[in-house]
Amino acid sequence: NAGVTQTPKFRVLKTGQSMTLLCAQDMNHEYMYWYRQDPGMGLRLIHYSVGEGTTAKGEVPDGYNVSRLKKQNFLLGLESAAPSQTSVYFCASSDGYRGGEKLFFGSGTQLSVL
Amino acid sequence: AQSVAQPEDQVNVAEGNPLTVKCTYSVSGNPYLFWYVQYPNRGLQFLLKYITGDNLVKGSYGFDAEFNKSQTSFHLKKPSALVSDSALYFCAVRVRYSGAGSYQLTFGKGTKLSVIP
């Protein structure tokens, strides 16, 4: 059972380039999330989805777009990368909506924007 | 604002000694509280959660957490630390996102635990 899989694991971009991060889960979870982790700031929610075809903004959505075309996949896009988007990105999924269920995290994508 | 705070950036403890990682919260209503652990180069893993009931919550890997409503705290504890417990620990609280009608987790900044042999 793979759980939550993120690709790629590492990426270096130049300012202005675009890229897409892919998250896939095999647990049939309804909810999926994208977080970024920065030193001294913990995890901050970028966007999330409560089901196939739905997306919503989190705490820090600017500069990012997301899509949930299939239940098992949640894509995070950067249209024009900026150095401020250098971070470690984590995808997570859960099977509930009341916030009492635990999150399952991927192993992360380390992104550097030069 | 609804949030959690982890007042210590780093906690050092000798192997075999008891450990405590502190967390305080600020929410309206009854809190849903969580602890997660992150080992190097890995994603976060769920340790335990408090929703209601007994103030002492038992979790994975021998960890417990004590909910204290009067002090608005949810400290993580273990009676005897192991070197393998060295990791980054995050406290989290459920918050409601306005407009979406859904609940999400807000995480603290994390506490680095170092267990010294």
Short mmCIF file of N, CA, C and O in Angstrom, two decimals, chain A residues 31 33 35 37 40-45 48 50 56-59 90 97-108 110, chain B residues 9 32 34 36 38 41-46 49 51 88 90 94 97-110:
data_model
loop_
_atom_site.label_atom_id
_atom_site.label_comp_id
_atom_site.label_asym_id
_atom_site.label_seq_id
_atom_site.Cartn_x
_atom_site.Cartn_y
_atom_site.Cartn_z
N TYR A 31 -10.72 13.90 0.98
CA TYR A 31 -10.04 15.16 1.18
C TYR A 31 -8.57 15.06 0.80
O TYR A 31 -7.89 14.09 1.15
N TYR A 33 -4.90 17.79 0.35
CA TYR A 33 -4.37 19.08 0.79
C TYR A 33 -2.96 19.30 0.21
O TYR A 33 -2.22 18.33 0.01
N TYR A 35 0.36 21.58 1.44
CA TYR A 35 0.98 22.44 2.44
C TYR A 35 2.38 22.82 1.96
O TYR A 35 3.01 22.10 1.20
N GLN A 37 6.13 23.95 3.78
CA GLN A 37 6.85 23.97 5.05
C GLN A 37 8.08 24.84 4.91
O GLN A 37 8.96 24.57 4.07
N GLY A 40 10.92 27.65 10.71
CA GLY A 40 10.39 28.59 11.70
C GLY A 40 8.94 28.97 11.49
O GLY A 40 8.38 29.76 12.26
N MET A 41 8.30 28.41 10.46
CA MET A 41 6.91 28.79 10.18
C MET A 41 5.98 27.59 10.18
O MET A 41 4.78 27.75 9.98
N GLY A 42 6.49 26.41 10.39
CA GLY A 42 5.63 25.24 10.41
C GLY A 42 5.04 24.95 9.05
O GLY A 42 5.61 25.30 8.01
N LEU A 43 3.88 24.33 9.05
CA LEU A 43 3.18 24.01 7.82
C LEU A 43 2.05 25.00 7.60
O LEU A 43 1.30 25.31 8.53
N ARG A 44 1.92 25.46 6.37
CA ARG A 44 0.84 26.37 6.03
C ARG A 44 0.06 25.80 4.85
O ARG A 44 0.65 25.35 3.86
N LEU A 45 -1.24 25.85 4.97
CA LEU A 45 -2.12 25.26 3.96
C LEU A 45 -2.22 26.16 2.75
O LEU A 45 -2.55 27.34 2.86
N TYR A 48 -6.85 23.16 -0.78
CA TYR A 48 -7.33 21.84 -0.43
C TYR A 48 -8.54 21.49 -1.29
O TYR A 48 -9.07 22.35 -2.01
N VAL A 50 -12.21 18.99 -1.17
CA VAL A 50 -13.10 18.14 -0.38
C VAL A 50 -13.72 17.04 -1.22
O VAL A 50 -14.57 16.29 -0.73
N ALA A 56 -10.43 24.54 -2.97
CA ALA A 56 -10.67 25.71 -2.13
C ALA A 56 -9.34 26.28 -1.67
O ALA A 56 -8.33 25.56 -1.61
N LYS A 57 -9.34 27.57 -1.37
CA LYS A 57 -8.13 28.25 -0.94
C LYS A 57 -7.84 28.00 0.54
O LYS A 57 -8.75 27.96 1.36
N GLY A 58 -6.56 27.88 0.83
CA GLY A 58 -6.13 27.76 2.20
C GLY A 58 -5.58 29.07 2.71
O GLY A 58 -6.03 30.15 2.33
N GLU A 59 -4.57 28.99 3.53
CA GLU A 59 -3.99 30.15 4.20
C GLU A 59 -3.11 30.98 3.26
O GLU A 59 -3.09 32.21 3.33
N PHE A 90 4.29 19.59 0.83
CA PHE A 90 3.73 18.32 1.26
C PHE A 90 2.27 18.21 0.82
O PHE A 90 1.49 19.14 0.98
N TYR A 97 -14.36 14.93 6.86
CA TYR A 97 -14.47 16.36 6.68
C TYR A 97 -14.67 17.10 7.98
O TYR A 97 -14.67 18.30 8.01
N ARG A 98 -14.83 16.40 9.09
CA ARG A 98 -15.09 17.08 10.35
C ARG A 98 -13.81 17.44 11.09
O ARG A 98 -13.86 17.99 12.17
N GLY A 99 -12.68 17.14 10.52
CA GLY A 99 -11.41 17.52 11.12
C GLY A 99 -10.95 16.59 12.22
O GLY A 99 -9.90 16.79 12.81
N GLY A 100 -11.71 15.54 12.50
CA GLY A 100 -11.29 14.62 13.55
C GLY A 100 -10.46 13.48 13.03
O GLY A 100 -9.87 12.75 13.81
N GLU A 101 -10.43 13.34 11.73
CA GLU A 101 -9.68 12.23 11.15
C GLU A 101 -8.23 12.64 10.91
O GLU A 101 -7.93 13.79 10.67
N LYS A 102 -7.35 11.70 10.93
CA LYS A 102 -5.94 12.03 10.79
C LYS A 102 -5.56 12.21 9.34
O LYS A 102 -6.20 11.66 8.44
N LEU A 103 -4.52 12.99 9.11
CA LEU A 103 -3.98 13.23 7.78
C LEU A 103 -2.86 12.24 7.49
O LEU A 103 -2.07 11.90 8.38
N PHE A 104 -2.79 11.82 6.25
CA PHE A 104 -1.69 10.98 5.77
C PHE A 104 -0.86 11.84 4.81
O PHE A 104 -1.41 12.38 3.85
N PHE A 105 0.43 11.93 5.07
CA PHE A 105 1.29 12.83 4.31
C PHE A 105 2.18 12.06 3.34
O PHE A 105 2.62 10.94 3.62
N GLY A 106 2.49 12.72 2.21
CA GLY A 106 3.54 12.26 1.33
C GLY A 106 4.89 12.63 1.89
O GLY A 106 5.01 13.29 2.92
N SER A 107 5.95 12.24 1.19
CA SER A 107 7.32 12.46 1.69
C SER A 107 7.89 13.81 1.28
O SER A 107 9.00 14.15 1.68
N GLY A 108 7.14 14.57 0.51
CA GLY A 108 7.55 15.94 0.23
C GLY A 108 8.26 16.15 -1.08
O GLY A 108 8.86 15.23 -1.65
N GLN A 110 11.03 18.99 -2.53
CA GLN A 110 11.88 20.14 -2.22
C GLN A 110 12.07 20.97 -3.48
O GLN A 110 12.63 20.50 -4.47
N ASP B 9 11.47 26.22 20.50
CA ASP B 9 11.94 25.80 19.19
C ASP B 9 12.68 24.46 19.28
O ASP B 9 12.65 23.67 18.34
N TYR B 32 -10.29 20.40 18.90
CA TYR B 32 -9.80 19.14 18.41
C TYR B 32 -8.29 19.32 18.25
O TYR B 32 -7.84 20.16 17.47
N PHE B 34 -4.15 17.76 17.94
CA PHE B 34 -3.39 16.68 17.34
C PHE B 34 -1.89 16.89 17.60
O PHE B 34 -1.43 18.02 17.75
N TYR B 36 1.71 15.55 15.60
CA TYR B 36 2.34 14.86 14.48
C TYR B 36 3.85 14.89 14.69
O TYR B 36 4.38 15.82 15.31
N GLN B 38 7.70 14.45 12.58
CA GLN B 38 8.37 14.42 11.28
C GLN B 38 9.82 14.00 11.48
O GLN B 38 10.60 14.72 12.11
N ASN B 41 13.70 14.14 6.37
CA ASN B 41 13.41 13.83 4.97
C ASN B 41 12.16 12.97 4.80
O ASN B 41 12.05 12.20 3.84
N ARG B 42 11.23 13.10 5.73
CA ARG B 42 9.99 12.35 5.65
C ARG B 42 8.80 13.30 5.81
O ARG B 42 8.95 14.44 6.28
N GLY B 43 7.63 12.81 5.44
CA GLY B 43 6.41 13.57 5.71
C GLY B 43 5.99 13.41 7.16
O GLY B 43 6.57 12.62 7.90
N LEU B 44 4.99 14.16 7.56
CA LEU B 44 4.50 14.09 8.94
C LEU B 44 3.73 12.80 9.17
O LEU B 44 3.05 12.29 8.26
N GLN B 45 3.83 12.29 10.39
CA GLN B 45 3.09 11.09 10.78
C GLN B 45 2.23 11.41 11.99
O GLN B 45 2.69 12.06 12.93
N PHE B 46 1.03 10.92 11.98
CA PHE B 46 0.09 11.13 13.09
C PHE B 46 0.56 10.38 14.33
O PHE B 46 0.96 9.21 14.26
N LYS B 49 -4.52 12.15 18.97
CA LYS B 49 -5.48 13.24 18.88
C LYS B 49 -6.36 13.26 20.11
O LYS B 49 -6.59 12.23 20.76
N ILE B 51 -10.20 14.62 21.08
CA ILE B 51 -11.46 15.20 20.63
C ILE B 51 -12.37 15.43 21.83
O ILE B 51 -12.92 16.51 22.02
N LEU B 88 11.18 16.26 14.60
CA LEU B 88 10.45 17.53 14.68
C LEU B 88 9.00 17.20 15.03
O LEU B 88 8.38 16.36 14.36
N PHE B 90 5.04 18.49 15.78
CA PHE B 90 4.08 19.55 15.48
C PHE B 90 2.78 19.32 16.23
O PHE B 90 2.21 18.22 16.19
N ARG B 94 -7.86 21.93 15.05
CA ARG B 94 -8.86 22.07 13.99
C ARG B 94 -9.44 23.49 14.03
O ARG B 94 -9.82 23.98 15.07
N TYR B 97 -12.69 27.07 8.35
CA TYR B 97 -12.41 28.04 7.31
C TYR B 97 -13.71 28.72 6.90
O TYR B 97 -14.65 28.05 6.49
N SER B 98 -13.76 30.02 7.01
CA SER B 98 -14.98 30.75 6.69
C SER B 98 -15.31 30.63 5.22
O SER B 98 -14.42 30.59 4.37
N GLY B 99 -16.58 30.51 4.92
CA GLY B 99 -17.02 30.45 3.54
C GLY B 99 -17.09 29.04 3.01
O GLY B 99 -18.02 28.69 2.30
N ALA B 100 -16.13 28.23 3.34
CA ALA B 100 -16.12 26.86 2.81
C ALA B 100 -16.92 25.92 3.69
O ALA B 100 -17.33 24.86 3.23
N GLY B 101 -17.17 26.31 4.93
CA GLY B 101 -17.91 25.44 5.84
C GLY B 101 -17.16 24.20 6.21
O GLY B 101 -17.75 23.22 6.67
N SER B 102 -15.87 24.19 6.00
CA SER B 102 -15.11 22.98 6.31
C SER B 102 -14.08 23.28 7.38
O SER B 102 -13.75 24.43 7.67
N TYR B 103 -13.59 22.22 7.98
CA TYR B 103 -12.59 22.32 9.02
C TYR B 103 -11.24 21.91 8.47
O TYR B 103 -11.14 20.96 7.69
N GLN B 104 -10.21 22.60 8.89
CA GLN B 104 -8.86 22.26 8.49
C GLN B 104 -7.95 22.30 9.71
O GLN B 104 -8.33 22.83 10.75
N LEU B 105 -6.79 21.75 9.55
CA LEU B 105 -5.82 21.78 10.64
C LEU B 105 -4.88 22.97 10.49
O LEU B 105 -4.40 23.24 9.40
N THR B 106 -4.66 23.66 11.60
CA THR B 106 -3.63 24.69 11.67
C THR B 106 -2.52 24.15 12.54
O THR B 106 -2.76 23.71 13.67
N PHE B 107 -1.30 24.21 12.02
CA PHE B 107 -0.14 23.63 12.70
C PHE B 107 0.66 24.70 13.44
O PHE B 107 0.73 25.85 13.01
N GLY B 108 1.28 24.26 14.53
CA GLY B 108 2.27 25.11 15.18
C GLY B 108 3.55 25.12 14.36
O GLY B 108 3.67 24.44 13.34
N LYS B 109 4.55 25.88 14.87
CA LYS B 109 5.79 26.05 14.12
C LYS B 109 6.75 24.88 14.27
O LYS B 109 7.74 24.79 13.55
N GLY B 110 6.43 23.99 15.20
CA GLY B 110 7.26 22.81 15.38
C GLY B 110 8.29 22.97 16.48
O GLY B 110 8.78 24.08 16.75
#
